[in-house]
Amino acid sequence: MPSNGDLSGDSCTWSGTGLVTARFAAMASPCELLFDDATPAAVRALGEAMRAEAARIEATWSRYRPDSQLARINRAAGGGAVTVDDETAQLLDYADTCFRLSGGLFDPTCGVLRRIWRFDAATGEPPDQAAVDALLPLIGWQRVSWRRPAITLPAGMELDLGGLGKEYAVDRCLGLARAAGMVHVLVNFGGDLAVAGPRADGGPWQVGCWDDLAGDPAGGPRWELRSGAIATSGSTRRFLMHRGRRYGHILDPRRGRPVEDAPLSVSVAAPTCSQAGLLSTLAMLQGAGAEAFLRAQGVRFRCLRDGGAESAG
Amino acid sequence: MQLNPGPGGLRTALAAATSCLLGGSAAALEATSPWEVDARLLYYGERDRVSLVEGAAQVTWDRGDDRRLGATIIFDALTGSSPNGAIPTTRAQTFTSPSGRGTYVTPANEQPLDTSFHDRRIAVGLTGVQPLGETLRLSWGLRGSSEFDYTSLGAEAGLERDFNLRNTTLSLGLAYNLDTSKPVGGVPLAGAFIPAFPGRKLVDGTSDGKSVLDLQLGLTQVLTARSLVRTNLVVGLESGYLNDPYKLVSVVDPLTGELDANPDRRYRAEARPDSRLRWAWYTAWQQGLREADVVRLSYRLYSDDWGMVSNTVDAFYRWQFTSRQFLEPHLRGYLQSAADFYRTSLPSNQWPAEVSADYRLADMWTSTVGLTWGIDLGPRSELRLGAEWYHQKADPSEVIGVQSRQTLIEAVDATMVRLGYALQW
């Protein structure tokens, strides 16, 4: 969960009949629930439950909340083992699998780099190499002792499940909709989205990618989605410009610096949002090899590079 | 991406991990149980020959943090008759029983079988695994078995080390066994003639022993979340008394192939070398398919300084046809070449220092077809029922004269039935 967020609030707005939309903010992102062939009265209870689930996930695993599971683990770094609940254990197992499958490229301990890399302004100074070097010893999931249900973090290290949390929330919320027997539902948390099934008329959902960059929500490329999920990783919004050089916010845990030659944005389609999110993140981490990596995976993707070069597969 | 062997490999692995995360796998949500009991019953029967009934129980205590302790007890009972090594002939043959106190007769044209074959064996074992730091594990084991004419004691220790983000495991193991054989009627003098009853065989004491040292080097590599390869190399040295005290070698006329005319010079006790250096290389590949199916393929190459070389190919497919039941067909093929000193019968003008007519040392192939059915009887108990059909064909080293009218080594057909039950609590 990237930040405690300026979008947080208690309001949820409902609009439309036929296609009912609920909008709220969670996990520092604008969130959107779409229910096709519905009335606000019929889906309000489900929508509220989905919103509560998103809030619960944020509260439980945000590293910014002092009472979260993650904060508890991070506070104990350098001390003893922390025993976690089953759901946290599943997330940690998943993070562990992602770490191993990616050969260490996906590392849930690389959040410490945010202390020196700030991407909230379009201009600023990249950190000193000495500062990067000082933090590198604090990165490396292999140094964390994780044996269900106990985790021990070496001193100075931090865990951040932000790279997984939003997609996990999308999948969980969609699970609630499915459990309620709703099929014509789309869940979109800050551009990471999934659908339970097609629209009420059997047609696909029209989904835009990186629309914010084009500045024209209707003008960007669109995907048709009947099932599954799409997740987007990218630095179209979060980046740092310094002396004409663009630093994306995807950091390479091995070097402690933004990935070189990374695409501006990668969108990937996969059966679940968690899978799509991880594949898009891993593609960004490949830098110049992002497109080749995605092709090898045999997934549907869109990749946008500087100068507007775009590739799809 | 070092772990991306083929197109979509990572995607497949991720799908499995994600389904676990999102609760697709109920097992992942179950708290693990510290105790597990495994009980099994095995029946093995060779047509017209030996049959074996074996019961085994194993208790494993998972103490958490990769620490495990296990105890095993096995009991088996063997009955029936087993080939004594002599060849079938056109006349009935009379053999002195191993005790030297009586005789048994094999009718003409039949494979001589020692009908007094029966034994009971009890074996116990203790095993343990203990981590030594984050990526290093120590395993150990102690075992012993006893039957009325044989005892065996063994100990083993191994180290396992994880590398490469725990995707690679290297193991090193050492095992030592000390066996004592106390044959009925004494230890036959190797290679000596066994005179006709009531003459007594020459003996060399009442017991003898052998030691076995095995060194194993293993490598396991996780390829994707659903596939891995395992390979290991075992080098072993056996030394001491390596004969089967109950096996004979027929001594025949070099031209006619008939048993020697002198009844006191028709059979000799076998005489194997007193050491055996062997090595085996084993490789297995395992791949998860679909939801919960698994395919396993393995190959083993064996060779020793007795001149034997063997090849084994094994294939399993576990088909999870419902969420609680699976069927696992199994095929195995085995081919071996004979030991240098294997002789189906020994011409009377030859006096090799080493000789054995044990068909298990002959040129041989075997095939096995099996099917296992398993069912989950609840979240923590599983029942397995399996059957295997085994066929074995061995070839004589030499067919002399009239022997061509006999089937010198009969094929063996055997059936195995296994019943297993595992329970966690």
XYZ file of C-alpha atoms in Angstrom:
738
model
C 0.000 0.000 0.000
C 2.006 2.866 -1.328
C 1.113 5.676 1.045
C -1.311 6.739 3.650
C -2.722 8.840 0.912
C -4.367 12.095 0.307
C -7.342 10.332 -1.183
C -8.409 8.627 1.977
C -11.903 9.437 3.091
C -15.090 7.846 4.097
C -17.200 8.864 1.169
C -18.406 6.486 -1.448
C -20.409 7.834 -4.344
C -22.962 5.799 -6.207
C -24.216 6.658 -9.632
C -26.082 5.256 -12.576
C -28.735 2.690 -13.137
C -28.204 -0.198 -15.454
C -24.466 0.244 -15.092
C -24.048 1.165 -11.425
C -20.746 2.701 -10.377
C -19.422 3.045 -6.842
C -16.373 5.237 -6.330
C -14.266 5.543 -3.239
C -10.635 5.937 -2.255
C -8.499 3.236 -0.725
C -4.851 2.279 -0.765
C -3.932 5.737 -2.024
C -5.813 5.094 -5.214
C -9.142 5.940 -6.753
C -11.243 2.800 -6.596
C -14.166 1.870 -8.729
C -16.748 -0.902 -8.640
C -18.931 -1.431 -11.709
C -22.094 -3.530 -11.572
C -23.825 -4.084 -14.880
C -27.582 -4.612 -15.156
C -28.104 -3.590 -11.553
C -29.704 -0.956 -9.383
C -27.856 0.862 -6.592
C -30.263 -0.603 -4.028
C -29.563 -4.153 -5.158
C -25.769 -3.910 -5.036
C -25.216 -1.436 -2.217
C -24.691 -4.071 0.480
C -22.225 -6.004 -1.677
C -20.427 -2.812 -2.689
C -20.039 -1.794 0.924
C -18.665 -5.213 1.800
C -16.124 -4.928 -1.024
C -15.114 -1.489 0.107
C -14.768 -2.760 3.669
C -12.585 -5.596 2.406
C -10.293 -3.134 0.628
C -10.109 -1.055 3.805
C -9.381 -4.145 5.881
C -6.532 -5.199 3.579
C -5.071 -1.713 3.699
C -5.365 -1.547 7.488
C -3.877 -4.991 7.972
C -0.853 -4.778 5.686
C -0.091 -1.116 5.180
C 3.368 -0.380 6.450
C 2.230 3.114 7.253
C -0.284 2.064 9.870
C 1.334 1.538 13.238
C -1.194 -1.126 14.215
C -0.854 -3.172 11.017
C 0.613 -6.657 10.891
C 3.410 -5.300 8.745
C 4.281 -2.506 11.152
C 4.428 -5.069 13.936
C 6.906 -7.171 11.954
C 8.986 -4.135 10.966
C 9.137 -2.832 14.531
C 10.567 -6.155 15.692
C 13.445 -6.044 13.150
C 16.657 -6.973 14.879
C 14.723 -8.387 17.784
C 12.918 -11.680 18.031
C 10.550 -13.592 15.812
C 7.027 -12.334 15.193
C 4.207 -14.829 14.884
C 1.730 -13.909 12.172
C -1.832 -14.961 11.403
C -2.760 -17.367 8.613
C -3.628 -14.758 6.020
C -0.388 -12.844 6.560
C 1.431 -16.162 6.363
C -0.178 -16.826 2.976
C 0.902 -13.430 1.710
C 4.441 -14.029 2.970
C 4.508 -17.471 1.342
C 3.371 -15.849 -1.872
C 6.018 -13.141 -1.599
C 8.602 -15.841 -0.952
C 7.505 -17.734 -4.073
C 7.622 -14.539 -6.150
C 11.108 -13.825 -4.850
C 12.359 -17.269 -5.779
C 10.611 -17.423 -9.131
C 12.034 -14.069 -10.107
C 15.545 -14.974 -9.007
C 15.402 -12.207 -6.408
C 14.183 -9.460 -8.735
C 10.957 -9.151 -6.819
C 12.061 -8.434 -3.272
C 9.617 -7.473 -0.509
C 12.464 -5.907 1.477
C 13.398 -3.236 -1.052
C 10.995 -0.695 0.476
C 13.853 0.833 2.471
C 14.982 2.482 -0.744
C 11.997 4.805 -0.513
C 13.847 6.602 2.238
C 16.162 8.041 -0.389
C 14.228 7.749 -3.633
C 11.238 10.083 -3.666
C 9.034 10.031 -6.684
C 6.343 12.402 -5.531
C 7.702 15.346 -7.473
C 8.410 15.490 -11.139
C 11.716 17.179 -10.465
C 14.231 16.549 -7.737
C 17.625 15.141 -7.015
C 18.408 11.464 -7.364
C 20.173 10.280 -4.191
C 23.878 10.083 -3.732
C 25.462 6.721 -4.638
C 26.881 6.615 -1.106
C 23.372 6.728 0.300
C 22.316 3.908 -2.017
C 25.339 1.850 -1.000
C 24.522 2.389 2.647
C 21.040 0.931 2.205
C 21.898 -2.049 -0.006
C 22.900 -4.281 2.921
C 19.378 -3.859 4.264
C 17.831 -5.451 1.165
C 17.512 -9.156 0.549
C 14.583 -11.417 1.336
C 17.005 -14.335 1.588
C 18.315 -12.778 4.807
C 14.856 -12.877 6.368
C 14.034 -15.963 8.337
C 10.496 -17.002 7.400
C 9.150 -20.256 8.723
C 5.416 -20.257 8.995
C 4.132 -18.828 11.290
C 7.255 -16.994 12.530
C 9.206 -14.282 10.769
C 12.422 -12.664 11.929
C 13.779 -9.555 10.261
C 17.430 -8.600 10.665
C 18.051 -5.182 12.219
C 17.330 -2.257 9.944
C 15.360 -4.241 7.394
C 11.752 -3.524 6.448
C 9.034 -5.449 4.736
C 6.698 -3.885 2.234
C 3.914 -5.900 0.647
C 2.758 -2.872 -1.322
C 3.751 -4.587 -4.527
C 1.131 -7.257 -3.880
C -1.536 -5.653 -1.718
C -3.624 -3.741 -4.226
C -3.881 -6.670 -6.635
C -4.665 -8.992 -3.762
C -7.474 -6.632 -2.703
C -8.897 -6.669 -6.240
C -8.922 -10.464 -6.266
C -10.455 -10.686 -2.807
C -13.197 -8.180 -3.638
C -13.988 -10.007 -6.827
C -14.226 -13.178 -4.746
C -16.888 -11.480 -2.615
C -18.860 -10.582 -5.732
C -18.633 -14.134 -7.043
C -19.680 -15.509 -3.675
C -22.739 -13.253 -3.872
C -23.553 -14.732 -7.261
C -22.714 -11.558 -9.188
C -21.105 -12.049 -12.576
C -21.327 -8.705 -14.361
C -18.880 -6.957 -12.037
C -15.670 -5.069 -12.611
C -13.311 -4.075 -9.772
C -10.744 -1.395 -10.510
C -8.346 -0.213 -7.818
C -6.106 2.465 -9.244
C -5.819 0.851 -12.669
C -5.378 -2.714 -11.449
C -8.618 -4.393 -12.338
C -10.443 -7.650 -12.757
C -13.866 -8.752 -13.915
C -16.019 -11.602 -12.628
C -17.491 -12.169 -16.076
C -18.701 -10.336 -19.174
C -21.173 -7.483 -19.236
C -24.876 -8.211 -18.874
C -25.333 -8.426 -22.662
C -22.525 -10.957 -22.874
C -20.195 -8.412 -24.430
C -16.742 -7.503 -23.109
C -15.803 -4.665 -20.802
C -13.881 -1.905 -22.547
C -10.783 -1.189 -20.525
C -8.296 1.597 -21.140
C -4.586 1.470 -20.401
C -2.241 4.324 -19.450
C -4.963 6.788 -20.303
C -3.577 9.252 -17.817
C -0.478 9.693 -19.923
C -2.379 10.505 -23.080
C -4.456 12.909 -21.088
C -7.457 11.678 -22.939
C -9.297 8.876 -21.166
C -11.164 7.927 -24.308
C -8.248 8.200 -26.686
C -5.799 5.587 -25.382
C -5.645 1.994 -26.457
C -8.473 -0.126 -25.193
C -8.747 -3.746 -24.250
C -11.755 -5.923 -24.297
C -12.083 -8.070 -21.230
C -14.659 -10.797 -20.613
C -12.868 -12.550 -17.783
C -9.645 -12.265 -15.856
C -7.625 -9.259 -14.881
C -5.334 -6.522 -16.112
C -2.645 -4.873 -14.050
C -0.411 -2.004 -15.004
C 3.025 -1.138 -13.699
C 4.603 2.026 -14.750
C 6.097 5.325 -14.048
C 3.810 7.435 -16.150
C 2.716 9.209 -13.008
C 5.375 8.438 -10.466
C 8.806 9.424 -11.665
C 11.628 11.827 -11.090
C 13.111 14.136 -13.718
C 16.657 15.264 -13.182
C 18.839 16.944 -15.801
C 16.632 15.666 -18.551
C 16.832 12.114 -17.307
C 13.766 10.277 -16.233
C 13.933 7.981 -13.215
C 11.012 5.569 -12.986
C 9.746 4.449 -9.630
C 10.418 0.746 -10.176
C 13.619 0.066 -8.252
C 16.026 -2.773 -8.911
C 16.645 -4.372 -5.511
C 20.080 -5.539 -6.528
C 21.390 -2.113 -7.460
C 19.192 0.081 -5.344
C 18.434 2.263 -8.354
C 15.585 2.609 -10.835
C 15.659 -0.063 -13.506
C 17.506 1.172 -16.576
C 15.768 1.200 -19.935
C 12.508 0.237 -18.309
C 9.313 0.855 -20.279
C 7.155 3.758 -19.169
C 4.299 1.449 -18.558
C 3.467 -2.234 -18.846
C -0.039 -3.688 -18.775
C -0.527 -7.432 -18.553
C -3.651 -9.572 -18.746
C -3.806 -12.720 -16.619
C -6.467 -14.874 -14.946
C -6.097 -13.061 -11.611
C -5.027 -9.555 -10.728
C -2.263 -10.872 -8.454
C -0.701 -12.731 -11.366
C -1.116 -9.813 -13.749
C 0.408 -7.431 -11.220
C 3.445 -9.538 -10.587
C 4.046 -10.196 -14.281
C 3.843 -6.487 -15.067
C 6.236 -5.640 -12.217
C 8.676 -8.353 -13.293
C 8.481 -7.083 -16.872
C 9.423 -3.570 -15.716
C 12.345 -5.050 -13.804
C 13.652 -6.617 -17.024
C 14.384 -3.117 -18.353
C 15.205 -3.374 -22.030
C 14.122 -7.014 -22.009
C 10.570 -6.323 -20.866
C 8.874 -7.119 -24.176
C 10.899 -10.281 -24.738
C 10.079 -11.422 -21.236
C 6.365 -10.891 -21.753
C 6.392 -12.669 -25.093
C 8.114 -15.644 -23.477
C 5.357 -15.773 -20.898
C 2.732 -16.014 -23.597
C 0.499 -13.394 -21.979
C -1.459 -10.535 -23.499
C 0.375 -7.283 -22.819
C 0.947 -3.677 -23.832
C 4.245 -2.011 -23.348
C 4.811 1.726 -23.738
C 8.229 3.288 -24.081
C 9.650 6.822 -24.270
C 8.704 8.634 -27.417
C 5.425 6.800 -27.637
C 6.856 3.530 -28.976
C 4.354 0.895 -28.176
C 4.331 -2.847 -28.481
C 1.743 -5.420 -27.764
C 1.593 -9.175 -27.597
C 14.944 -14.522 -14.996
C 17.023 -17.553 -14.212
C 14.032 -19.742 -13.485
C 12.179 -19.468 -16.691
C 12.901 -22.639 -18.588
C 10.251 -22.396 -21.234
C 7.602 -20.092 -22.588
C 5.034 -19.459 -19.938
C 6.951 -21.401 -17.301
C 6.897 -18.556 -14.852
C 3.282 -17.830 -15.645
C 2.309 -21.396 -14.798
C 4.237 -21.293 -11.558
C 2.663 -17.997 -10.631
C -0.812 -19.308 -11.324
C -0.214 -22.114 -8.848
C 1.153 -19.743 -6.207
C -1.704 -17.329 -6.704
C -4.351 -19.983 -6.384
C -2.735 -20.894 -3.081
C -2.793 -17.236 -1.985
C -6.415 -16.763 -2.925
C -7.505 -19.845 -1.042
C -7.690 -22.189 -3.996
C -5.820 -24.734 -1.979
C -7.598 -25.699 1.183
C -4.532 -27.573 2.350
C -2.565 -24.345 2.543
C -5.011 -23.028 5.090
C -4.906 -26.078 7.294
C -2.640 -25.788 10.255
C -0.052 -28.516 9.933
C -0.264 -31.394 12.353
C 2.787 -32.369 14.344
C 2.141 -36.129 14.322
C 1.782 -38.392 11.360
C 1.258 -42.121 11.314
C 1.793 -44.188 8.219
C 0.765 -47.815 8.228
C 1.041 -50.225 5.333
C 0.523 -53.817 4.513
C 2.246 -55.525 1.612
C 1.640 -58.894 0.012
C 4.151 -60.200 -2.484
C 3.597 -63.529 -4.131
C 5.595 -65.319 -6.819
C 3.616 -67.922 -8.664
C 4.436 -71.365 -7.153
C 7.264 -69.896 -5.110
C 7.799 -67.569 -2.170
C 5.217 -65.269 -0.736
C 5.791 -62.470 1.685
C 3.475 -60.585 3.979
C 4.849 -57.411 5.463
C 3.361 -54.944 7.892
C 5.022 -51.618 8.582
C 4.195 -48.624 10.719
C 5.939 -45.305 10.889
C 5.368 -42.450 13.297
C 6.769 -39.025 12.455
C 6.872 -36.174 14.877
C 7.272 -32.796 13.216
C 8.718 -30.604 15.922
C 8.522 -27.484 13.765
C 11.354 -25.464 12.247
C 12.391 -28.379 10.005
C 13.020 -30.645 12.975
C 11.592 -34.127 12.625
C 11.897 -37.413 14.426
C 10.615 -40.683 13.082
C 10.362 -44.262 14.256
C 9.625 -47.270 12.073
C 8.815 -50.867 12.799
C 8.515 -53.540 10.115
C 7.516 -57.140 10.462
C 7.501 -59.635 7.656
C 6.933 -63.305 7.147
C 8.291 -65.212 4.175
C 7.073 -68.676 3.184
C 7.341 -70.932 0.174
C 10.156 -72.240 -1.918
C 13.060 -70.580 -3.618
C 15.424 -71.781 -6.367
C 18.530 -73.360 -4.846
C 20.672 -72.553 -7.877
C 20.864 -76.061 -9.360
C 19.616 -76.690 -12.904
C 16.640 -78.923 -13.780
C 17.615 -82.291 -15.228
C 15.923 -85.231 -16.925
C 16.160 -87.246 -13.709
C 14.851 -86.505 -10.245
C 17.471 -84.865 -7.990
C 17.981 -85.401 -4.274
C 19.415 -82.519 -2.271
C 20.647 -82.408 1.288
C 18.742 -79.770 3.232
C 20.866 -76.868 4.533
C 20.883 -78.316 8.052
C 22.429 -81.524 6.721
C 19.868 -83.593 8.604
C 17.539 -84.545 5.777
C 16.883 -84.465 2.059
C 14.366 -83.114 -0.403
C 13.676 -84.364 -3.897
C 13.071 -82.353 -7.043
C 11.154 -84.273 -9.738
C 12.646 -84.640 -13.200
C 12.529 -81.596 -15.491
C 11.622 -79.203 -12.714
C 13.485 -76.228 -11.363
C 15.051 -77.324 -8.047
C 13.474 -75.335 -5.235
C 14.436 -75.366 -1.604
C 11.033 -75.906 -0.010
C 12.175 -75.235 3.519
C 12.206 -71.542 2.885
C 10.459 -69.663 5.644
C 11.551 -66.823 7.767
C 10.316 -64.015 9.945
C 12.026 -60.714 10.203
C 11.589 -57.739 12.440
C 13.220 -54.390 11.693
C 13.223 -51.135 13.612
C 14.553 -47.726 12.695
C 14.924 -44.230 14.055
C 15.458 -41.174 11.875
C 15.840 -37.491 12.556
C 16.308 -34.176 10.784
C 17.793 -31.181 12.506
C 18.596 -27.774 11.003
C 22.086 -26.397 11.525
C 21.484 -22.786 10.723
C 19.386 -21.254 7.982
C 20.293 -23.367 4.965
C 22.011 -26.425 6.391
C 20.283 -29.556 7.696
C 21.611 -32.648 9.376
C 19.792 -35.925 8.979
C 20.623 -39.152 10.747
C 19.292 -42.650 11.065
C 19.810 -45.831 13.027
C 18.357 -49.180 12.090
C 18.505 -52.804 12.950
C 16.841 -55.972 11.766
C 16.826 -59.506 12.907
C 15.750 -62.855 11.500
C 16.756 -66.245 12.735
C 19.834 -66.580 10.530
C 20.680 -62.933 9.825
C 21.110 -59.687 11.702
C 21.845 -56.259 10.351
C 22.805 -53.020 12.082
C 23.176 -49.716 10.323
C 23.758 -46.038 10.864
C 23.701 -43.106 8.489
C 24.250 -39.385 8.554
C 23.709 -36.745 5.927
C 24.083 -33.034 5.360
C 21.825 -31.000 3.125
C 22.543 -27.478 2.086
C 20.253 -25.076 0.236
C 21.653 -22.658 -2.291
C 20.385 -20.273 -4.889
C 17.436 -18.948 -2.888
C 16.577 -22.495 -1.803
C 16.027 -23.616 -5.356
C 19.056 -25.865 -5.251
C 19.815 -28.425 -2.590
C 23.062 -30.329 -2.349
C 23.274 -33.356 -0.118
C 26.054 -35.552 1.099
C 25.350 -38.780 2.925
C 27.316 -41.597 4.479
C 25.821 -44.923 5.550
C 27.418 -47.905 7.218
C 25.939 -51.354 7.703
C 27.284 -54.344 9.544
C 25.549 -57.650 8.820
C 26.029 -61.049 10.361
C 24.937 -64.244 8.676
C 24.467 -67.393 10.713
C 23.307 -69.959 8.169
C 21.531 -73.151 9.128
C 24.107 -75.937 9.240
C 27.077 -73.541 9.291
C 28.776 -71.322 6.711
C 29.515 -73.516 3.673
C 33.115 -73.497 2.557
C 33.036 -71.378 -0.595
C 33.369 -73.422 -3.788
C 33.516 -76.782 -1.980
C 31.616 -79.855 -3.227
C 28.521 -80.744 -1.285
C 28.489 -84.527 -0.918
C 25.368 -86.658 -1.275
C 23.383 -87.345 1.895
C 24.325 -88.448 4.514
C 27.650 -86.789 3.730
C 28.007 -83.323 5.297
C 29.053 -80.122 3.577
C 32.385 -78.606 4.545
C 31.857 -75.599 6.765
C 33.945 -72.600 7.615
C 32.608 -71.621 11.036
C 29.069 -70.967 12.160
C 28.754 -67.314 11.191
C 30.322 -64.706 8.980
C 29.747 -61.041 8.350
C 29.964 -58.273 5.842
C 30.216 -54.527 6.001
C 28.676 -52.066 3.580
C 29.781 -48.485 3.217
C 27.775 -46.117 1.010
C 28.615 -42.583 0.041
C 25.915 -40.539 -1.610
C 26.079 -37.186 -3.338
C 22.770 -35.632 -4.353
C 21.506 -32.547 -6.136
C 17.929 -31.307 -6.265
C 17.046 -28.380 -8.459
C 13.670 -26.670 -8.454
C 12.955 -25.692 -12.048
C 9.604 -23.993 -11.562
C 7.110 -23.979 -8.745
C 5.763 -27.221 -10.184
C 8.772 -29.077 -11.458
C 12.060 -30.279 -10.154
C 14.908 -32.609 -11.022
C 16.813 -34.735 -8.591
C 19.995 -36.573 -9.310
C 22.314 -38.562 -7.124
C 25.391 -40.661 -7.283
C 25.980 -43.496 -4.843
C 29.285 -45.254 -4.481
C 29.247 -48.316 -2.264
C 31.758 -50.837 -1.057
C 30.669 -54.184 0.307
C 33.246 -56.431 1.862
C 33.276 -59.699 3.755
C 30.947 -62.637 3.298
C 28.902 -61.854 0.182
C 27.697 -65.395 -0.644
C 24.193 -66.689 -0.366
C 24.887 -69.680 1.930
C 21.981 -71.690 0.504
C 22.837 -71.426 -3.182
C 24.422 -74.259 -5.119
C 26.120 -74.581 -8.497
C 25.441 -77.707 -10.598
C 28.599 -79.421 -11.865
C 28.077 -80.990 -15.284
C 29.868 -83.000 -17.915
C 31.569 -80.512 -20.239
C 30.218 -82.235 -23.384
C 26.855 -83.787 -22.520
C 25.730 -81.208 -19.978
C 24.498 -83.996 -17.678
C 25.130 -83.834 -13.950
C 28.471 -85.308 -12.931
C 28.364 -89.110 -12.615
C 29.796 -88.990 -9.077
C 26.935 -88.109 -6.648
C 29.433 -86.462 -4.279
C 30.684 -84.080 -6.978
C 27.412 -82.838 -8.454
C 26.956 -79.598 -6.527
C 29.273 -76.973 -5.199
C 28.672 -74.167 -2.757
C 28.786 -70.832 -4.515
C 31.866 -68.637 -4.210
C 31.496 -64.938 -4.850
C 34.276 -62.391 -4.519
C 34.720 -61.049 -1.012
C 34.293 -57.436 -2.075
C 32.058 -55.516 -4.387
C 32.569 -51.946 -5.457
C 29.458 -50.497 -7.025
C 28.136 -47.173 -8.160
C 24.731 -45.996 -9.256
C 23.569 -42.790 -10.873
C 19.943 -41.876 -10.480
C 18.012 -39.004 -12.052
C 14.345 -38.183 -11.605
C 12.200 -35.465 -13.056
C 8.892 -34.476 -11.596
C 6.387 -32.100 -13.125
C 3.009 -30.913 -11.898
C 0.366 -30.747 -14.603
C -3.134 -29.335 -14.699
C -4.629 -28.816 -11.242
C -3.020 -31.545 -9.193
C -1.659 -34.151 -11.607
C 1.957 -35.140 -11.349
C 4.203 -36.962 -13.784
C 7.422 -38.569 -12.549
C 10.112 -40.103 -14.727
C 13.318 -41.598 -13.484
C 16.350 -43.400 -14.787
C 18.987 -45.340 -12.914
C 22.280 -46.628 -14.220
C 24.127 -49.145 -12.083
C 27.480 -50.770 -12.457
C 29.835 -52.770 -10.253
C 33.190 -54.488 -10.354
C 31.451 -57.858 -10.644
C 30.802 -56.835 -14.233
C 27.117 -56.122 -13.768
C 25.484 -53.172 -15.487
C 21.822 -52.386 -15.134
C 19.391 -49.790 -16.424
C 16.058 -48.948 -14.805
C 13.386 -46.696 -16.239
C 10.381 -45.769 -14.134
C 7.328 -43.735 -15.086
C 4.423 -42.669 -12.928
C 1.423 -40.518 -13.655
C -0.714 -39.344 -10.796
C -4.149 -38.500 -12.116
C -6.238 -36.536 -9.652
C -9.616 -37.398 -11.121
C -11.663 -35.839 -8.345
C -10.599 -33.428 -5.645
C -10.279 -36.346 -3.237
C -9.223 -39.293 -5.344
C -6.351 -40.143 -7.585
C -5.226 -43.002 -9.780
C -1.565 -43.589 -10.411
C -0.489 -45.917 -13.194
C 3.103 -47.044 -13.010
C 5.459 -48.686 -15.513
C 8.968 -49.922 -14.915
C 11.503 -51.606 -17.126
C 14.752 -53.114 -15.908
C 17.623 -54.669 -17.815
C 20.776 -56.125 -16.330
C 23.873 -57.867 -17.633
C 25.293 -60.866 -15.799
C 28.111 -60.912 -13.288
C 31.418 -62.094 -14.733
C 31.366 -65.204 -12.537
C 27.761 -66.173 -13.138
C 27.497 -69.732 -14.515
C 24.180 -71.463 -14.937
C 26.098 -74.743 -14.564
C 29.791 -75.448 -14.208
C 31.617 -77.953 -16.489
C 33.520 -80.415 -14.311
C 36.856 -79.608 -15.980
C 36.684 -75.953 -14.915
C 37.765 -74.652 -11.531
C 37.107 -70.937 -11.413
C 37.934 -69.244 -8.112
C 34.623 -67.422 -8.225
C 31.322 -68.886 -9.299
C 27.624 -68.468 -8.633
C 24.502 -69.895 -10.277
C 22.158 -67.465 -8.536
C 19.823 -66.366 -11.328
C 19.679 -62.873 -9.768
C 23.219 -62.411 -11.139
C 22.283 -63.555 -14.682
C 21.439 -61.546 -17.772
C 17.920 -60.476 -16.946
C 15.107 -58.144 -17.748
C 12.017 -57.399 -15.762
C 8.901 -55.390 -16.352
C 6.391 -54.064 -13.855
C 2.943 -52.654 -14.420
C 1.091 -51.142 -11.513
C -1.891 -49.081 -10.538
C -2.518 -47.273 -7.271
C -5.756 -45.732 -6.124
C -5.795 -43.149 -3.355
C -8.555 -41.354 -1.557
C -8.657 -38.592 1.036
C -10.807 -39.792 3.873
C -10.824 -36.372 5.454
C -8.475 -33.450 5.519
C -5.861 -35.465 7.384
C -6.163 -39.078 6.435
C -5.433 -40.855 3.208
C -5.955 -44.424 2.055
C -3.982 -46.014 -0.764
C -4.502 -49.323 -2.458
C -2.100 -50.472 -5.120
C -1.340 -53.548 -7.151
C 1.679 -54.410 -9.263
C 2.345 -57.207 -11.675
C 5.946 -58.196 -12.165
C 7.498 -60.350 -14.850
C 11.093 -61.494 -14.848
C 13.063 -63.368 -17.459
C 16.681 -64.407 -16.996
C 18.951 -66.026 -19.571
C 21.433 -68.835 -18.895
C 25.110 -68.066 -19.378
C 25.651 -71.239 -21.394
C 23.536 -74.212 -22.517
C 25.526 -77.453 -22.705
C 24.393 -80.621 -24.504
C 21.160 -82.078 -23.135
C 20.444 -78.899 -21.214
C 18.878 -77.526 -24.382
C 15.853 -79.699 -23.603
C 15.262 -77.848 -20.325
C 14.091 -74.417 -19.347
C 17.195 -73.742 -17.272
C 15.824 -70.625 -15.633
C 12.102 -70.308 -15.330
C 10.481 -66.945 -15.739
C 9.029 -65.466 -12.574
C 5.642 -63.833 -12.349
C 4.739 -62.063 -9.158
C 1.877 -60.017 -7.834
C 2.167 -57.297 -5.222
C -0.691 -55.736 -3.352
C -0.161 -52.754 -1.104
C -2.557 -51.167 1.327
C -1.495 -47.974 3.037
C -3.079 -45.568 5.436
C -1.726 -42.222 6.605
C -3.169 -40.172 9.404
C -2.150 -36.794 10.817
C -3.267 -35.484 14.131
